[in-house]
């Protein structure tokens, strides 16, 4: 029995397994998971990031190795093991014209089976199960191999790029990570128990916020309570006592003439002291936001404002709504029980399975509830 030849074939199959596992693990490994390890000085993670940054050269290195292994394994299986097995079958009594093809066929089939299972399927399954871990283990060796095979790798890489250019591929990078992919990762993390459902809703809320205009999260004008600074002291005090809000827009007879906001507590304190203050003296300036402003831009403006409240106006300067920090937080985390307006449910499923939907429901929330995509021109 050719023990040496068998050991050589086994070694080649195992080497093929290393290359196959390295190929899939390094390509599949997420840089976001490798980078923290690399920043801590992990050599394997650093090597994996270097190889992943030049996939063309890395894949050429792997392909050179796998091709050479396939040639050597085929040579040993055909010339050595096939010959030995054919001779053994002939010595066992089989005719030579039967023993020769049968011996070579069995040898090639056996090594092919071993190469597929041990050299390809098992390492690739392991790479899919833990790509970052396997990449950190195998990347240093692959980096060394790529340096050794640099001339051949360079030739193959140049040849590949030349052919791709002839086919119309000019080496432009593909599409980056999309919103759908991020949402799929978040859903997968929730299913695996890595994050709670509440955390998943908050992350999704932050992502939706970037796509929303400020009008989608504001309190619309018909629902806005306001103070008429030209009204009598008794009317102003009654308005402040009846509202659950801490701040109200201050208007000059109508919302078309909004001057700012009044903090209810400060003005009520003056009334309780028996004073008759002029409401104009309690008006605080707030930012006025055009209705086309995005929700994230509105958040940035409110963060730097003296009062975390903004008046949303149309192109003519008329108030169309009010946005506060609570509105922004509610858009991320869900409803906040500050007012009855926030407590209302936008979508209610009835007993017969139909839905009762408020006209104020943002289209992105409706899409999530109904799991339906709407045409862009309707959003």
PDB file of C-alpha atoms in Angstrom, residues 109-287:
ATOM      1  CA  UNK A 109     -13.932   9.008  -7.294  1.00  0.00           C
ATOM      2  CA  UNK A 110     -12.629   8.444  -3.767  1.00  0.00           C
ATOM      3  CA  UNK A 111     -10.287  11.415  -3.820  1.00  0.00           C
ATOM      4  CA  UNK A 112     -12.963  13.598  -5.444  1.00  0.00           C
ATOM      5  CA  UNK A 113     -15.437  12.662  -2.708  1.00  0.00           C
ATOM      6  CA  UNK A 114     -12.853  13.352  -0.004  1.00  0.00           C
ATOM      7  CA  UNK A 115     -11.975  16.687  -1.608  1.00  0.00           C
ATOM      8  CA  UNK A 116     -15.615  17.772  -1.815  1.00  0.00           C
ATOM      9  CA  UNK A 117     -16.565  16.827   1.744  1.00  0.00           C
ATOM     10  CA  UNK A 118     -13.366  17.533   3.683  1.00  0.00           C
ATOM     11  CA  UNK A 119     -11.752  20.025   1.325  1.00  0.00           C
ATOM     12  CA  UNK A 120     -14.789  22.154   0.434  1.00  0.00           C
ATOM     13  CA  UNK A 121     -18.102  21.583   2.221  1.00  0.00           C
ATOM     14  CA  UNK A 122     -16.923  21.256   5.830  1.00  0.00           C
ATOM     15  CA  UNK A 123     -14.577  24.296   5.841  1.00  0.00           C
ATOM     16  CA  UNK A 124     -17.145  26.438   4.046  1.00  0.00           C
ATOM     17  CA  UNK A 125     -19.829  25.420   6.533  1.00  0.00           C
ATOM     18  CA  UNK A 126     -17.487  26.400   9.360  1.00  0.00           C
ATOM     19  CA  UNK A 127     -16.729  29.689   7.599  1.00  0.00           C
ATOM     20  CA  UNK A 128     -20.419  30.528   7.324  1.00  0.00           C
ATOM     21  CA  UNK A 129     -20.972  29.641  10.975  1.00  0.00           C
ATOM     22  CA  UNK A 130     -18.200  31.904  12.300  1.00  0.00           C
ATOM     23  CA  UNK A 131     -16.632  33.966   9.500  1.00  0.00           C
ATOM     24  CA  UNK A 132     -14.861  36.514  11.709  1.00  0.00           C
ATOM     25  CA  UNK A 133     -13.329  33.912  14.021  1.00  0.00           C
ATOM     26  CA  UNK A 134     -12.050  31.706  11.197  1.00  0.00           C
ATOM     27  CA  UNK A 135     -10.818  34.726   9.246  1.00  0.00           C
ATOM     28  CA  UNK A 136      -8.718  35.882  12.204  1.00  0.00           C
ATOM     29  CA  UNK A 137      -7.128  32.420  12.432  1.00  0.00           C
ATOM     30  CA  UNK A 138      -6.363  31.900   8.743  1.00  0.00           C
ATOM     31  CA  UNK A 139      -5.707  35.455   7.537  1.00  0.00           C
ATOM     32  CA  UNK A 140      -2.041  35.709   8.662  1.00  0.00           C
ATOM     33  CA  UNK A 141      -1.116  32.557   6.734  1.00  0.00           C
ATOM     34  CA  UNK A 142      -3.054  33.758   3.692  1.00  0.00           C
ATOM     35  CA  UNK A 143      -1.321  37.130   3.863  1.00  0.00           C
ATOM     36  CA  UNK A 144       2.057  35.392   3.833  1.00  0.00           C
ATOM     37  CA  UNK A 145       0.952  33.194   0.926  1.00  0.00           C
ATOM     38  CA  UNK A 146      -0.190  36.231  -1.046  1.00  0.00           C
ATOM     39  CA  UNK A 147       3.261  37.788  -0.641  1.00  0.00           C
ATOM     40  CA  UNK A 148       4.981  34.596  -1.802  1.00  0.00           C
ATOM     41  CA  UNK A 149       2.709  34.299  -4.835  1.00  0.00           C
ATOM     42  CA  UNK A 150       2.790  38.055  -5.552  1.00  0.00           C
ATOM     43  CA  UNK A 151       4.110  37.830  -9.168  1.00  0.00           C
ATOM     44  CA  UNK A 152       1.537  35.245 -10.227  1.00  0.00           C
ATOM     45  CA  UNK A 153      -1.197  37.054  -8.289  1.00  0.00           C
ATOM     46  CA  UNK A 154      -0.310  40.335 -10.005  1.00  0.00           C
ATOM     47  CA  UNK A 155      -0.511  38.720 -13.441  1.00  0.00           C
ATOM     48  CA  UNK A 156      -3.879  37.098 -12.706  1.00  0.00           C
ATOM     49  CA  UNK A 157      -5.277  40.281 -11.171  1.00  0.00           C
ATOM     50  CA  UNK A 158      -4.248  42.384 -14.169  1.00  0.00           C
ATOM     51  CA  UNK A 159      -5.657  39.795 -16.583  1.00  0.00           C
ATOM     52  CA  UNK A 160      -8.948  39.660 -14.691  1.00  0.00           C
ATOM     53  CA  UNK A 161      -9.333  43.429 -14.678  1.00  0.00           C
ATOM     54  CA  UNK A 162      -8.541  43.609 -18.394  1.00  0.00           C
ATOM     55  CA  UNK A 163     -11.207  41.052 -19.281  1.00  0.00           C
ATOM     56  CA  UNK A 164     -13.751  42.736 -16.988  1.00  0.00           C
ATOM     57  CA  UNK A 165     -13.127  46.062 -18.683  1.00  0.00           C
ATOM     58  CA  UNK A 166     -13.756  44.455 -22.043  1.00  0.00           C
ATOM     59  CA  UNK A 167     -17.071  43.246 -20.628  1.00  0.00           C
ATOM     60  CA  UNK A 168     -17.996  46.751 -19.475  1.00  0.00           C
ATOM     61  CA  UNK A 169     -17.057  46.497 -15.805  1.00  0.00           C
ATOM     62  CA  UNK A 170     -14.778  49.443 -15.010  1.00  0.00           C
ATOM     63  CA  UNK A 171     -14.090  48.422 -11.456  1.00  0.00           C
ATOM     64  CA  UNK A 172     -16.697  50.656  -9.868  1.00  0.00           C
ATOM     65  CA  UNK A 173     -17.612  49.560  -6.364  1.00  0.00           C
ATOM     66  CA  UNK A 174     -20.981  47.949  -5.908  1.00  0.00           C
ATOM     67  CA  UNK A 175     -23.829  49.378  -3.883  1.00  0.00           C
ATOM     68  CA  UNK A 176     -23.029  49.849  -0.207  1.00  0.00           C
ATOM     69  CA  UNK A 177     -25.134  48.742   2.696  1.00  0.00           C
ATOM     70  CA  UNK A 178     -28.808  49.581   2.147  1.00  0.00           C
ATOM     71  CA  UNK A 179     -31.545  50.441   4.628  1.00  0.00           C
ATOM     72  CA  UNK A 180     -33.191  47.102   3.930  1.00  0.00           C
ATOM     73  CA  UNK A 181     -29.998  45.228   4.827  1.00  0.00           C
ATOM     74  CA  UNK A 182     -29.632  47.173   8.074  1.00  0.00           C
ATOM     75  CA  UNK A 183     -33.252  46.471   8.988  1.00  0.00           C
ATOM     76  CA  UNK A 184     -32.729  42.788   8.197  1.00  0.00           C
ATOM     77  CA  UNK A 185     -29.691  42.714  10.503  1.00  0.00           C
ATOM     78  CA  UNK A 186     -31.690  44.412  13.259  1.00  0.00           C
ATOM     79  CA  UNK A 187     -34.526  41.912  12.858  1.00  0.00           C
ATOM     80  CA  UNK A 188     -32.032  39.041  12.920  1.00  0.00           C
ATOM     81  CA  UNK A 189     -30.482  40.446  16.102  1.00  0.00           C
ATOM     82  CA  UNK A 190     -33.912  40.639  17.722  1.00  0.00           C
ATOM     83  CA  UNK A 191     -34.718  37.060  16.707  1.00  0.00           C
ATOM     84  CA  UNK A 192     -31.399  35.877  18.151  1.00  0.00           C
ATOM     85  CA  UNK A 193     -32.094  37.704  21.413  1.00  0.00           C
ATOM     86  CA  UNK A 194     -29.184  40.124  21.035  1.00  0.00           C
ATOM     87  CA  UNK A 195     -31.495  43.141  21.318  1.00  0.00           C
ATOM     88  CA  UNK A 196     -34.935  43.546  22.866  1.00  0.00           C
ATOM     89  CA  UNK A 197     -38.052  44.288  20.785  1.00  0.00           C
ATOM     90  CA  UNK A 198     -38.156  47.763  22.332  1.00  0.00           C
ATOM     91  CA  UNK A 199     -34.565  48.387  21.252  1.00  0.00           C
ATOM     92  CA  UNK A 200     -35.373  47.196  17.751  1.00  0.00           C
ATOM     93  CA  UNK A 201     -38.316  49.617  17.566  1.00  0.00           C
ATOM     94  CA  UNK A 202     -36.116  52.482  18.736  1.00  0.00           C
ATOM     95  CA  UNK A 203     -33.414  51.733  16.162  1.00  0.00           C
ATOM     96  CA  UNK A 204     -36.048  51.483  13.439  1.00  0.00           C
ATOM     97  CA  UNK A 205     -37.511  54.767  14.667  1.00  0.00           C
ATOM     98  CA  UNK A 206     -34.159  56.510  14.330  1.00  0.00           C
ATOM     99  CA  UNK A 207     -33.796  55.201  10.773  1.00  0.00           C
ATOM    100  CA  UNK A 208     -37.315  56.333   9.863  1.00  0.00           C
ATOM    101  CA  UNK A 209     -36.665  59.754  11.363  1.00  0.00           C
ATOM    102  CA  UNK A 210     -33.991  60.447   8.752  1.00  0.00           C
ATOM    103  CA  UNK A 211     -36.547  59.953   5.964  1.00  0.00           C
ATOM    104  CA  UNK A 212     -39.327  62.028   7.512  1.00  0.00           C
ATOM    105  CA  UNK A 213     -40.119  65.702   6.969  1.00  0.00           C
ATOM    106  CA  UNK A 214     -40.882  67.732  10.057  1.00  0.00           C
ATOM    107  CA  UNK A 215     -44.549  67.838   9.030  1.00  0.00           C
ATOM    108  CA  UNK A 216     -44.787  64.074   9.628  1.00  0.00           C
ATOM    109  CA  UNK A 217     -43.992  64.395  13.334  1.00  0.00           C
ATOM    110  CA  UNK A 218     -45.363  67.828  14.246  1.00  0.00           C
ATOM    111  CA  UNK A 219     -48.664  68.588  15.943  1.00  0.00           C
ATOM    112  CA  UNK A 220     -50.801  69.970  13.082  1.00  0.00           C
ATOM    113  CA  UNK A 221     -52.305  73.424  13.383  1.00  0.00           C
ATOM    114  CA  UNK A 222     -55.923  72.293  14.044  1.00  0.00           C
ATOM    115  CA  UNK A 223     -54.686  70.482  17.170  1.00  0.00           C
ATOM    116  CA  UNK A 224     -52.433  73.296  18.387  1.00  0.00           C
ATOM    117  CA  UNK A 225     -53.565  75.243  21.459  1.00  0.00           C
ATOM    118  CA  UNK A 226     -52.371  78.841  21.494  1.00  0.00           C
ATOM    119  CA  UNK A 227     -52.553  81.985  23.589  1.00  0.00           C
ATOM    120  CA  UNK A 228     -53.975  85.206  22.204  1.00  0.00           C
ATOM    121  CA  UNK A 229     -51.838  87.902  23.796  1.00  0.00           C
ATOM    122  CA  UNK A 230     -54.469  90.539  22.926  1.00  0.00           C
ATOM    123  CA  UNK A 231     -57.139  88.743  24.988  1.00  0.00           C
ATOM    124  CA  UNK A 232     -58.140  89.794  28.478  1.00  0.00           C
ATOM    125  CA  UNK A 233     -56.154  88.636  31.491  1.00  0.00           C
ATOM    126  CA  UNK A 234     -59.032  86.364  32.549  1.00  0.00           C
ATOM    127  CA  UNK A 235     -59.169  84.689  29.122  1.00  0.00           C
ATOM    128  CA  UNK A 236     -55.406  84.185  29.044  1.00  0.00           C
ATOM    129  CA  UNK A 237     -55.395  82.709  32.549  1.00  0.00           C
ATOM    130  CA  UNK A 238     -58.287  80.383  31.699  1.00  0.00           C
ATOM    131  CA  UNK A 239     -56.447  79.171  28.589  1.00  0.00           C
ATOM    132  CA  UNK A 240     -53.340  78.404  30.618  1.00  0.00           C
ATOM    133  CA  UNK A 241     -55.321  76.598  33.322  1.00  0.00           C
ATOM    134  CA  UNK A 242     -57.162  74.407  30.821  1.00  0.00           C
ATOM    135  CA  UNK A 243     -54.163  73.268  28.784  1.00  0.00           C
ATOM    136  CA  UNK A 244     -52.015  70.265  29.754  1.00  0.00           C
ATOM    137  CA  UNK A 245     -49.055  71.754  27.878  1.00  0.00           C
ATOM    138  CA  UNK A 246     -46.146  73.509  29.546  1.00  0.00           C
ATOM    139  CA  UNK A 247     -45.637  75.905  26.624  1.00  0.00           C
ATOM    140  CA  UNK A 248     -48.081  77.427  24.145  1.00  0.00           C
ATOM    141  CA  UNK A 249     -47.554  79.478  20.992  1.00  0.00           C
ATOM    142  CA  UNK A 250     -48.159  83.172  21.601  1.00  0.00           C
ATOM    143  CA  UNK A 251     -50.208  84.709  18.791  1.00  0.00           C
ATOM    144  CA  UNK A 252     -51.446  88.180  17.995  1.00  0.00           C
ATOM    145  CA  UNK A 253     -55.189  87.517  17.500  1.00  0.00           C
ATOM    146  CA  UNK A 254     -54.606  84.542  15.135  1.00  0.00           C
ATOM    147  CA  UNK A 255     -52.028  81.798  14.437  1.00  0.00           C
ATOM    148  CA  UNK A 256     -51.014  83.697  11.289  1.00  0.00           C
ATOM    149  CA  UNK A 257     -49.315  86.163  13.642  1.00  0.00           C
ATOM    150  CA  UNK A 258     -47.255  83.851  15.858  1.00  0.00           C
ATOM    151  CA  UNK A 259     -44.688  85.760  17.906  1.00  0.00           C
ATOM    152  CA  UNK A 260     -43.090  82.958  19.912  1.00  0.00           C
ATOM    153  CA  UNK A 261     -44.092  80.798  22.872  1.00  0.00           C
ATOM    154  CA  UNK A 262     -45.171  81.428  26.436  1.00  0.00           C
ATOM    155  CA  UNK A 263     -44.168  79.195  29.329  1.00  0.00           C
ATOM    156  CA  UNK A 264     -47.448  78.584  31.135  1.00  0.00           C
ATOM    157  CA  UNK A 265     -45.944  78.198  34.604  1.00  0.00           C
ATOM    158  CA  UNK A 266     -44.201  81.583  34.600  1.00  0.00           C
ATOM    159  CA  UNK A 267     -47.300  83.484  33.535  1.00  0.00           C
ATOM    160  CA  UNK A 268     -49.567  81.579  35.946  1.00  0.00           C
ATOM    161  CA  UNK A 269     -47.179  82.321  38.801  1.00  0.00           C
ATOM    162  CA  UNK A 270     -47.614  86.014  38.072  1.00  0.00           C
ATOM    163  CA  UNK A 271     -51.401  85.656  38.112  1.00  0.00           C
ATOM    164  CA  UNK A 272     -51.264  83.740  41.421  1.00  0.00           C
ATOM    165  CA  UNK A 273     -49.265  86.587  42.962  1.00  0.00           C
ATOM    166  CA  UNK A 274     -52.169  88.884  42.140  1.00  0.00           C
ATOM    167  CA  UNK A 275     -50.362  90.665  39.353  1.00  0.00           C
ATOM    168  CA  UNK A 276     -51.814  91.603  35.971  1.00  0.00           C
ATOM    169  CA  UNK A 277     -48.844  91.018  33.688  1.00  0.00           C
ATOM    170  CA  UNK A 278     -48.600  91.824  30.015  1.00  0.00           C
ATOM    171  CA  UNK A 279     -48.327  88.430  28.202  1.00  0.00           C
ATOM    172  CA  UNK A 280     -45.996  90.050  25.658  1.00  0.00           C
ATOM    173  CA  UNK A 281     -43.317  90.294  28.335  1.00  0.00           C
ATOM    174  CA  UNK A 282     -43.370  86.493  28.739  1.00  0.00           C
ATOM    175  CA  UNK A 283     -43.013  85.656  25.053  1.00  0.00           C
ATOM    176  CA  UNK A 284     -39.868  83.651  24.318  1.00  0.00           C
ATOM    177  CA  UNK A 285     -38.372  83.464  20.850  1.00  0.00           C
ATOM    178  CA  UNK A 286     -38.347  80.071  19.146  1.00  0.00           C
ATOM    179  CA  UNK A 287     -37.050  78.888  15.779  1.00  0.00           C
TER     180      UNK A 287
END
